[in-house]
PDB file of C-alpha atoms in Angstrom:
ATOM      1  CA  LYS K   1       0.000   0.000   0.000  1.00  0.00           C
ATOM      2  CA  GLN K   2       1.183   3.491  -0.845  1.00  0.00           C
ATOM      3  CA  GLU K   3       2.362   5.433   2.219  1.00  0.00           C
ATOM      4  CA  VAL K   4       2.707   9.213   2.040  1.00  0.00           C
ATOM      5  CA  THR K   5       4.670  11.118   4.675  1.00  0.00           C
ATOM      6  CA  GLN K   6       4.966  14.859   5.218  1.00  0.00           C
ATOM      7  CA  ILE K   7       7.668  16.544   7.239  1.00  0.00           C
ATOM      8  CA  PRO K   8       7.534  18.684   9.280  1.00  0.00           C
ATOM      9  CA  ALA K   9       4.113  18.210  10.853  1.00  0.00           C
ATOM     10  CA  ALA K  10       4.053  21.880  11.827  1.00  0.00           C
ATOM     11  CA  LEU K  11       6.066  24.922  10.863  1.00  0.00           C
ATOM     12  CA  SER K  12       6.100  28.554  12.020  1.00  0.00           C
ATOM     13  CA  VAL K  13       7.913  31.230  10.056  1.00  0.00           C
ATOM     14  CA  PRO K  14       8.000  35.041  10.116  1.00  0.00           C
ATOM     15  CA  GLU K  15       6.289  36.866   7.300  1.00  0.00           C
ATOM     16  CA  GLY K  16       8.433  37.299   4.207  1.00  0.00           C
ATOM     17  CA  GLU K  17      10.476  34.144   4.591  1.00  0.00           C
ATOM     18  CA  ASN K  18      10.787  31.536   1.866  1.00  0.00           C
ATOM     19  CA  LEU K  19       9.965  28.016   2.999  1.00  0.00           C
ATOM     20  CA  VAL K  20       9.923  24.407   1.824  1.00  0.00           C
ATOM     21  CA  LEU K  21       7.446  21.679   2.676  1.00  0.00           C
ATOM     22  CA  ASN K  22       8.404  18.062   2.103  1.00  0.00           C
ATOM     23  CA  CYS K  23       6.442  15.043   0.935  1.00  0.00           C
ATOM     24  CA  SER K  24       7.683  11.490   0.436  1.00  0.00           C
ATOM     25  CA  PHE K  25       5.932   8.390  -0.907  1.00  0.00           C
ATOM     26  CA  THR K  26       6.888   4.732  -0.808  1.00  0.00           C
ATOM     27  CA  ASP K  27       5.826   3.501  -4.249  1.00  0.00           C
ATOM     28  CA  SER K  28       7.207   5.433  -7.226  1.00  0.00           C
ATOM     29  CA  ALA K  29       4.586   4.007  -9.619  1.00  0.00           C
ATOM     30  CA  ILE K  30       2.357   7.080  -9.527  1.00  0.00           C
ATOM     31  CA  TYR K  31       0.297   8.890 -12.138  1.00  0.00           C
ATOM     32  CA  ASN K  32       0.762  12.274 -10.564  1.00  0.00           C
ATOM     33  CA  LEU K  33       1.142  14.176  -7.306  1.00  0.00           C
ATOM     34  CA  GLN K  34      -1.060  16.985  -6.095  1.00  0.00           C
ATOM     35  CA  TRP K  35      -0.635  19.624  -3.407  1.00  0.00           C
ATOM     36  CA  PHE K  36      -3.703  20.889  -1.536  1.00  0.00           C
ATOM     37  CA  ARG K  37      -4.372  23.612   0.963  1.00  0.00           C
ATOM     38  CA  GLN K  38      -6.862  23.156   3.824  1.00  0.00           C
ATOM     39  CA  ASP K  39      -7.988  25.997   6.051  1.00  0.00           C
ATOM     40  CA  PRO K  40      -9.224  25.075   9.556  1.00  0.00           C
ATOM     41  CA  GLY K  41     -12.579  23.293   9.423  1.00  0.00           C
ATOM     42  CA  LYS K  42     -12.790  23.644   5.659  1.00  0.00           C
ATOM     43  CA  GLY K  43     -12.482  21.483   2.577  1.00  0.00           C
ATOM     44  CA  LEU K  44      -9.452  21.108   0.321  1.00  0.00           C
ATOM     45  CA  THR K  45      -8.313  23.523  -2.356  1.00  0.00           C
ATOM     46  CA  SER K  46      -6.051  22.210  -5.099  1.00  0.00           C
ATOM     47  CA  LEU K  47      -2.839  24.209  -5.494  1.00  0.00           C
ATOM     48  CA  LEU K  48      -0.647  22.356  -7.975  1.00  0.00           C
ATOM     49  CA  LEU K  49      -0.706  19.064  -9.854  1.00  0.00           C
ATOM     50  CA  ILE K  50       2.484  17.507 -11.234  1.00  0.00           C
ATOM     51  CA  GLN K  51       2.269  14.693 -13.753  1.00  0.00           C
ATOM     52  CA  SER K  52       4.673  11.793 -13.268  1.00  0.00           C
ATOM     53  CA  SER K  53       6.592  12.868 -16.379  1.00  0.00           C
ATOM     54  CA  GLN K  54       7.125  16.401 -15.071  1.00  0.00           C
ATOM     55  CA  ARG K  55       9.794  17.751 -12.741  1.00  0.00           C
ATOM     56  CA  GLU K  56       8.048  20.862 -11.463  1.00  0.00           C
ATOM     57  CA  GLN K  57       5.035  23.130 -11.633  1.00  0.00           C
ATOM     58  CA  THR K  58       4.704  26.789 -10.710  1.00  0.00           C
ATOM     59  CA  SER K  59       1.774  28.960  -9.743  1.00  0.00           C
ATOM     60  CA  GLY K  60       2.481  32.456  -8.502  1.00  0.00           C
ATOM     61  CA  ARG K  61       4.604  32.230  -5.363  1.00  0.00           C
ATOM     62  CA  LEU K  62       4.281  28.434  -5.267  1.00  0.00           C
ATOM     63  CA  ASN K  63       6.638  25.970  -6.891  1.00  0.00           C
ATOM     64  CA  ALA K  64       6.283  22.218  -6.584  1.00  0.00           C
ATOM     65  CA  SER K  65       8.944  19.740  -7.634  1.00  0.00           C
ATOM     66  CA  LEU K  66       8.779  15.999  -8.135  1.00  0.00           C
ATOM     67  CA  ASP K  67      11.541  13.408  -8.016  1.00  0.00           C
ATOM     68  CA  LYS K  68       9.588  10.278  -8.808  1.00  0.00           C
ATOM     69  CA  SER K  69      12.532   7.881  -8.647  1.00  0.00           C
ATOM     70  CA  SER K  70      13.385   8.883  -5.087  1.00  0.00           C
ATOM     71  CA  GLY K  71       9.756   9.212  -4.035  1.00  0.00           C
ATOM     72  CA  ARG K  72       9.924  12.881  -3.059  1.00  0.00           C
ATOM     73  CA  SER K  73       8.178  16.151  -3.706  1.00  0.00           C
ATOM     74  CA  THR K  74       8.690  19.623  -2.291  1.00  0.00           C
ATOM     75  CA  LEU K  75       6.429  22.649  -2.171  1.00  0.00           C
ATOM     76  CA  TYR K  76       8.329  25.925  -2.150  1.00  0.00           C
ATOM     77  CA  ILE K  77       6.511  29.052  -0.974  1.00  0.00           C
ATOM     78  CA  ALA K  78       8.235  32.338  -1.699  1.00  0.00           C
ATOM     79  CA  ALA K  79       7.830  35.494   0.361  1.00  0.00           C
ATOM     80  CA  SER K  80       5.346  33.942   2.786  1.00  0.00           C
ATOM     81  CA  GLN K  81       2.318  35.929   3.960  1.00  0.00           C
ATOM     82  CA  PRO K  82      -0.013  35.514   6.969  1.00  0.00           C
ATOM     83  CA  GLY K  83      -2.733  34.470   4.527  1.00  0.00           C
ATOM     84  CA  ASP K  84      -0.628  31.418   3.648  1.00  0.00           C
ATOM     85  CA  SER K  85      -1.313  30.012   7.119  1.00  0.00           C
ATOM     86  CA  ALA K  86      -3.105  26.690   6.592  1.00  0.00           C
ATOM     87  CA  THR K  87      -2.468  22.961   6.453  1.00  0.00           C
ATOM     88  CA  TYR K  88      -0.790  21.773   3.269  1.00  0.00           C
ATOM     89  CA  LEU K  89      -1.468  18.229   2.100  1.00  0.00           C
ATOM     90  CA  CYS K  90       0.202  16.274  -0.644  1.00  0.00           C
ATOM     91  CA  ALA K  91      -1.513  13.367  -2.360  1.00  0.00           C
ATOM     92  CA  VAL K  92      -0.415  10.816  -4.938  1.00  0.00           C
ATOM     93  CA  ARG K  93      -2.557   9.092  -7.505  1.00  0.00           C
ATOM     94  CA  ILE K  94      -1.470   5.503  -8.076  1.00  0.00           C
ATOM     95  CA  GLN K  95      -1.487   3.594 -11.332  1.00  0.00           C
ATOM     96  CA  THR K  96      -4.693   1.619 -10.993  1.00  0.00           C
ATOM     97  CA  GLY K  97      -8.121   1.924 -12.527  1.00  0.00           C
ATOM     98  CA  ALA K  98      -9.497   3.831  -9.559  1.00  0.00           C
ATOM     99  CA  ASN K  99      -9.140   7.593  -9.586  1.00  0.00           C
ATOM    100  CA  ASN K 100      -8.457   7.932  -5.883  1.00  0.00           C
ATOM    101  CA  LEU K 101      -5.766   9.758  -3.994  1.00  0.00           C
ATOM    102  CA  PHE K 102      -3.443   8.726  -1.187  1.00  0.00           C
ATOM    103  CA  PHE K 103      -2.913  11.633   1.160  1.00  0.00           C
ATOM    104  CA  GLY K 104      -0.153  12.564   3.554  1.00  0.00           C
ATOM    105  CA  THR K 105      -0.927  13.765   7.077  1.00  0.00           C
ATOM    106  CA  GLY K 106      -0.180  17.378   6.208  1.00  0.00           C
ATOM    107  CA  THR K 107       2.051  20.206   7.371  1.00  0.00           C
ATOM    108  CA  ARG K 108       0.401  22.924   9.448  1.00  0.00           C
ATOM    109  CA  LEU K 109       1.961  26.241   8.463  1.00  0.00           C
ATOM    110  CA  THR K 110       1.758  29.415  10.534  1.00  0.00           C
ATOM    111  CA  VAL K 111       3.126  32.643   9.083  1.00  0.00           C
ATOM    112  CA  ILE K 112       3.695  35.194  11.829  1.00  0.00           C
ATOM    113  CA  PRO K 113       3.075  38.856  10.924  1.00  0.00           C
TER     114      PRO K 113
ATOM    115  CA  GLU Q   1     -18.097  29.467  -9.693  1.00  0.00           C
ATOM    116  CA  ALA Q   2     -19.555  25.965  -9.317  1.00  0.00           C
ATOM    117  CA  GLU Q   3     -18.895  24.262  -5.995  1.00  0.00           C
ATOM    118  CA  VAL Q   4     -19.505  20.974  -4.270  1.00  0.00           C
ATOM    119  CA  ALA Q   5     -22.197  21.411  -1.634  1.00  0.00           C
ATOM    120  CA  GLN Q   6     -22.419  19.432   1.595  1.00  0.00           C
ATOM    121  CA  SER Q   7     -24.823  19.461   4.490  1.00  0.00           C
ATOM    122  CA  PRO Q   8     -24.954  19.658   7.374  1.00  0.00           C
ATOM    123  CA  ARG Q   9     -21.683  21.433   8.071  1.00  0.00           C
ATOM    124  CA  TYR Q  10     -21.632  20.193  11.658  1.00  0.00           C
ATOM    125  CA  LYS Q  11     -23.365  17.271  13.338  1.00  0.00           C
ATOM    126  CA  ILE Q  12     -23.294  16.102  16.930  1.00  0.00           C
ATOM    127  CA  THR Q  13     -24.871  12.743  17.647  1.00  0.00           C
ATOM    128  CA  GLU Q  14     -24.899  10.207  20.418  1.00  0.00           C
ATOM    129  CA  LYS Q  15     -23.326   6.803  20.145  1.00  0.00           C
ATOM    130  CA  SER Q  16     -25.651   4.203  18.573  1.00  0.00           C
ATOM    131  CA  GLN Q  17     -27.743   6.807  16.760  1.00  0.00           C
ATOM    132  CA  ALA Q  18     -28.091   7.025  12.985  1.00  0.00           C
ATOM    133  CA  VAL Q  19     -26.626   9.945  11.048  1.00  0.00           C
ATOM    134  CA  ALA Q  20     -26.694  10.955   7.394  1.00  0.00           C
ATOM    135  CA  PHE Q  21     -24.686  13.356   5.270  1.00  0.00           C
ATOM    136  CA  TRP Q  22     -25.619  14.820   1.921  1.00  0.00           C
ATOM    137  CA  CYS Q  23     -23.463  15.891  -1.005  1.00  0.00           C
ATOM    138  CA  ASP Q  24     -24.352  17.683  -4.235  1.00  0.00           C
ATOM    139  CA  PRO Q  25     -21.463  17.550  -6.723  1.00  0.00           C
ATOM    140  CA  ILE Q  26     -20.647  20.097  -9.391  1.00  0.00           C
ATOM    141  CA  SER Q  27     -23.210  19.876 -12.174  1.00  0.00           C
ATOM    142  CA  GLY Q  28     -22.122  17.468 -14.888  1.00  0.00           C
ATOM    143  CA  HIS Q  29     -19.543  15.662 -12.767  1.00  0.00           C
ATOM    144  CA  ALA Q  30     -19.970  11.928 -13.227  1.00  0.00           C
ATOM    145  CA  THR Q  31     -17.597  10.795 -10.477  1.00  0.00           C
ATOM    146  CA  LEU Q  32     -18.278  11.373  -6.792  1.00  0.00           C
ATOM    147  CA  TYR Q  33     -16.079  10.489  -3.820  1.00  0.00           C
ATOM    148  CA  TRP Q  34     -16.610  10.309  -0.077  1.00  0.00           C
ATOM    149  CA  TYR Q  35     -13.527  10.689   2.125  1.00  0.00           C
ATOM    150  CA  ARG Q  36     -13.111  10.506   5.896  1.00  0.00           C
ATOM    151  CA  GLN Q  37     -10.506  12.702   7.570  1.00  0.00           C
ATOM    152  CA  ILE Q  38      -9.649  11.995  11.197  1.00  0.00           C
ATOM    153  CA  LEU Q  39      -8.214  14.995  13.031  1.00  0.00           C
ATOM    154  CA  GLY Q  40      -4.512  15.373  12.299  1.00  0.00           C
ATOM    155  CA  GLN Q  41      -4.542  12.907   9.403  1.00  0.00           C
ATOM    156  CA  GLY Q  42      -5.020  13.050   5.671  1.00  0.00           C
ATOM    157  CA  PRO Q  43      -8.344  12.115   4.041  1.00  0.00           C
ATOM    158  CA  GLU Q  44      -8.968   8.458   3.227  1.00  0.00           C
ATOM    159  CA  LEU Q  45     -11.312   7.311   0.488  1.00  0.00           C
ATOM    160  CA  LEU Q  46     -14.474   5.564   1.698  1.00  0.00           C
ATOM    161  CA  VAL Q  47     -16.411   5.136  -1.539  1.00  0.00           C
ATOM    162  CA  GLN Q  48     -16.299   6.207  -5.163  1.00  0.00           C
ATOM    163  CA  PHE Q  49     -19.257   6.429  -7.569  1.00  0.00           C
ATOM    164  CA  GLN Q  50     -19.281   6.603 -11.323  1.00  0.00           C
ATOM    165  CA  ASP Q  51     -22.761   7.941 -12.122  1.00  0.00           C
ATOM    166  CA  GLU Q  52     -25.020   5.841  -9.888  1.00  0.00           C
ATOM    167  CA  SER Q  53     -22.686   2.843  -9.639  1.00  0.00           C
ATOM    168  CA  VAL Q  54     -20.176   2.113  -6.890  1.00  0.00           C
ATOM    169  CA  VAL Q  55     -16.733   1.561  -8.399  1.00  0.00           C
ATOM    170  CA  ASP Q  56     -14.715   1.336  -5.183  1.00  0.00           C
ATOM    171  CA  ASP Q  57     -15.995   0.790  -1.649  1.00  0.00           C
ATOM    172  CA  SER Q  58     -13.157  -1.365  -0.389  1.00  0.00           C
ATOM    173  CA  GLN Q  59     -12.494   0.949   2.584  1.00  0.00           C
ATOM    174  CA  LEU Q  60     -16.129   1.452   3.549  1.00  0.00           C
ATOM    175  CA  PRO Q  61     -17.055  -0.292   6.854  1.00  0.00           C
ATOM    176  CA  LYS Q  62     -20.096  -1.949   5.385  1.00  0.00           C
ATOM    177  CA  ASP Q  63     -21.474  -3.241   8.688  1.00  0.00           C
ATOM    178  CA  ARG Q  64     -22.426   0.309   9.672  1.00  0.00           C
ATOM    179  CA  PHE Q  65     -21.814   2.592   6.683  1.00  0.00           C
ATOM    180  CA  SER Q  66     -23.865   2.826   3.511  1.00  0.00           C
ATOM    181  CA  ALA Q  67     -23.735   5.191   0.546  1.00  0.00           C
ATOM    182  CA  GLU Q  68     -26.025   5.772  -2.375  1.00  0.00           C
ATOM    183  CA  ARG Q  69     -26.268   7.950  -5.445  1.00  0.00           C
ATOM    184  CA  LEU Q  70     -29.625   6.863  -6.811  1.00  0.00           C
ATOM    185  CA  LYS Q  71     -29.988   9.204  -9.790  1.00  0.00           C
ATOM    186  CA  GLY Q  72     -26.315   9.692 -10.414  1.00  0.00           C
ATOM    187  CA  VAL Q  73     -26.376  13.240  -9.100  1.00  0.00           C
ATOM    188  CA  ASP Q  74     -26.433  13.910  -5.353  1.00  0.00           C
ATOM    189  CA  SER Q  75     -25.343  11.356  -2.791  1.00  0.00           C
ATOM    190  CA  THR Q  76     -26.048  10.350   0.797  1.00  0.00           C
ATOM    191  CA  LEU Q  77     -23.638   8.708   3.234  1.00  0.00           C
ATOM    192  CA  LYS Q  78     -25.213   7.053   6.274  1.00  0.00           C
ATOM    193  CA  ILE Q  79     -23.798   5.665   9.491  1.00  0.00           C
ATOM    194  CA  GLN Q  80     -25.919   3.379  11.652  1.00  0.00           C
ATOM    195  CA  PRO Q  81     -25.151   2.952  14.466  1.00  0.00           C
ATOM    196  CA  ALA Q  82     -22.579   5.676  15.042  1.00  0.00           C
ATOM    197  CA  GLU Q  83     -19.565   4.867  17.221  1.00  0.00           C
ATOM    198  CA  LEU Q  84     -17.168   7.166  19.060  1.00  0.00           C
ATOM    199  CA  GLY Q  85     -14.426   6.367  16.544  1.00  0.00           C
ATOM    200  CA  ASP Q  86     -16.533   7.761  13.715  1.00  0.00           C
ATOM    201  CA  SER Q  87     -15.866  11.320  14.875  1.00  0.00           C
ATOM    202  CA  ALA Q  88     -14.155  12.926  11.904  1.00  0.00           C
ATOM    203  CA  MET Q  89     -14.566  15.282   8.964  1.00  0.00           C
ATOM    204  CA  TYR Q  90     -16.462  13.718   6.074  1.00  0.00           C
ATOM    205  CA  LEU Q  91     -15.462  15.226   2.747  1.00  0.00           C
ATOM    206  CA  CYS Q  92     -17.214  14.878  -0.576  1.00  0.00           C
ATOM    207  CA  ALA Q  93     -15.440  15.491  -3.870  1.00  0.00           C
ATOM    208  CA  SER Q  94     -16.382  15.257  -7.513  1.00  0.00           C
ATOM    209  CA  SER Q  95     -14.613  15.093 -10.847  1.00  0.00           C
ATOM    210  CA  LEU Q  96     -15.765  15.302 -14.438  1.00  0.00           C
ATOM    211  CA  THR Q  97     -14.996  11.659 -15.155  1.00  0.00           C
ATOM    212  CA  ARG Q  98     -12.943   8.825 -13.680  1.00  0.00           C
ATOM    213  CA  GLY Q  99     -10.163   9.749 -16.075  1.00  0.00           C
ATOM    214  CA  SER Q 100     -10.197  13.368 -14.940  1.00  0.00           C
ATOM    215  CA  TYR Q 101      -7.459  14.074 -12.436  1.00  0.00           C
ATOM    216  CA  GLU Q 102      -8.962  17.202 -10.953  1.00  0.00           C
ATOM    217  CA  GLN Q 103     -11.097  16.507  -7.888  1.00  0.00           C
ATOM    218  CA  TYR Q 104     -13.072  19.362  -6.398  1.00  0.00           C
ATOM    219  CA  PHE Q 105     -13.795  19.157  -2.681  1.00  0.00           C
ATOM    220  CA  GLY Q 106     -16.751  20.379  -0.682  1.00  0.00           C
ATOM    221  CA  PRO Q 107     -16.477  22.130   2.703  1.00  0.00           C
ATOM    222  CA  GLY Q 108     -17.034  18.885   4.618  1.00  0.00           C
ATOM    223  CA  THR Q 109     -19.265  17.761   7.477  1.00  0.00           C
ATOM    224  CA  ARG Q 110     -17.686  17.707  10.914  1.00  0.00           C
ATOM    225  CA  LEU Q 111     -19.176  14.782  12.891  1.00  0.00           C
ATOM    226  CA  THR Q 112     -18.816  14.481  16.652  1.00  0.00           C
ATOM    227  CA  VAL Q 113     -20.087  11.312  18.314  1.00  0.00           C
ATOM    228  CA  THR Q 114     -20.622  11.575  22.078  1.00  0.00           C
TER     229      THR Q 114
END
């Protein structure tokens, strides 16, 4: 079974800092990897999706990379803002017929003004 | 902008009672998913529908949980009887088709079993 791990579990940074969130997965046979944001008590918002053939994706201040062979992904957030405070989840889609996702446990980010 | 709707947003119930959650996916989305998210963990898939048919319910505790999507549009997830360990966030998501990678999530239903 695919296991997805995120480190650290929680992170606090001062406003303006650049930061990196880490995600690792045990089985490299994935279709793609997706990063989500979850605000407290809310649903998930998709941030970036990286196909297995890609190395990185960028959206605004966010950059996600994928090293499929080593089972790792990183989410880089530039110039962090208090509004970035949330839990960030990564999820991998495995190569089966079902279109389901295996999620990590998330990193809770706090950006201090 | 189209969204996935869920109700209720919060539910408190006593152990052994029945509880039901409702989800209305984005119009035109054929695939619907129910996930359970225990506090501090990532969501785990409970059941997946393609139109009105179940395509994956391998993680659904079928002795107490049931799910239906009778007309292939909205869906209901039921728990009977509820147990303390069922306290969690229940998330619904939808996607255009099974081959579509983009899943859109609703706001979730927070269940507390006392």
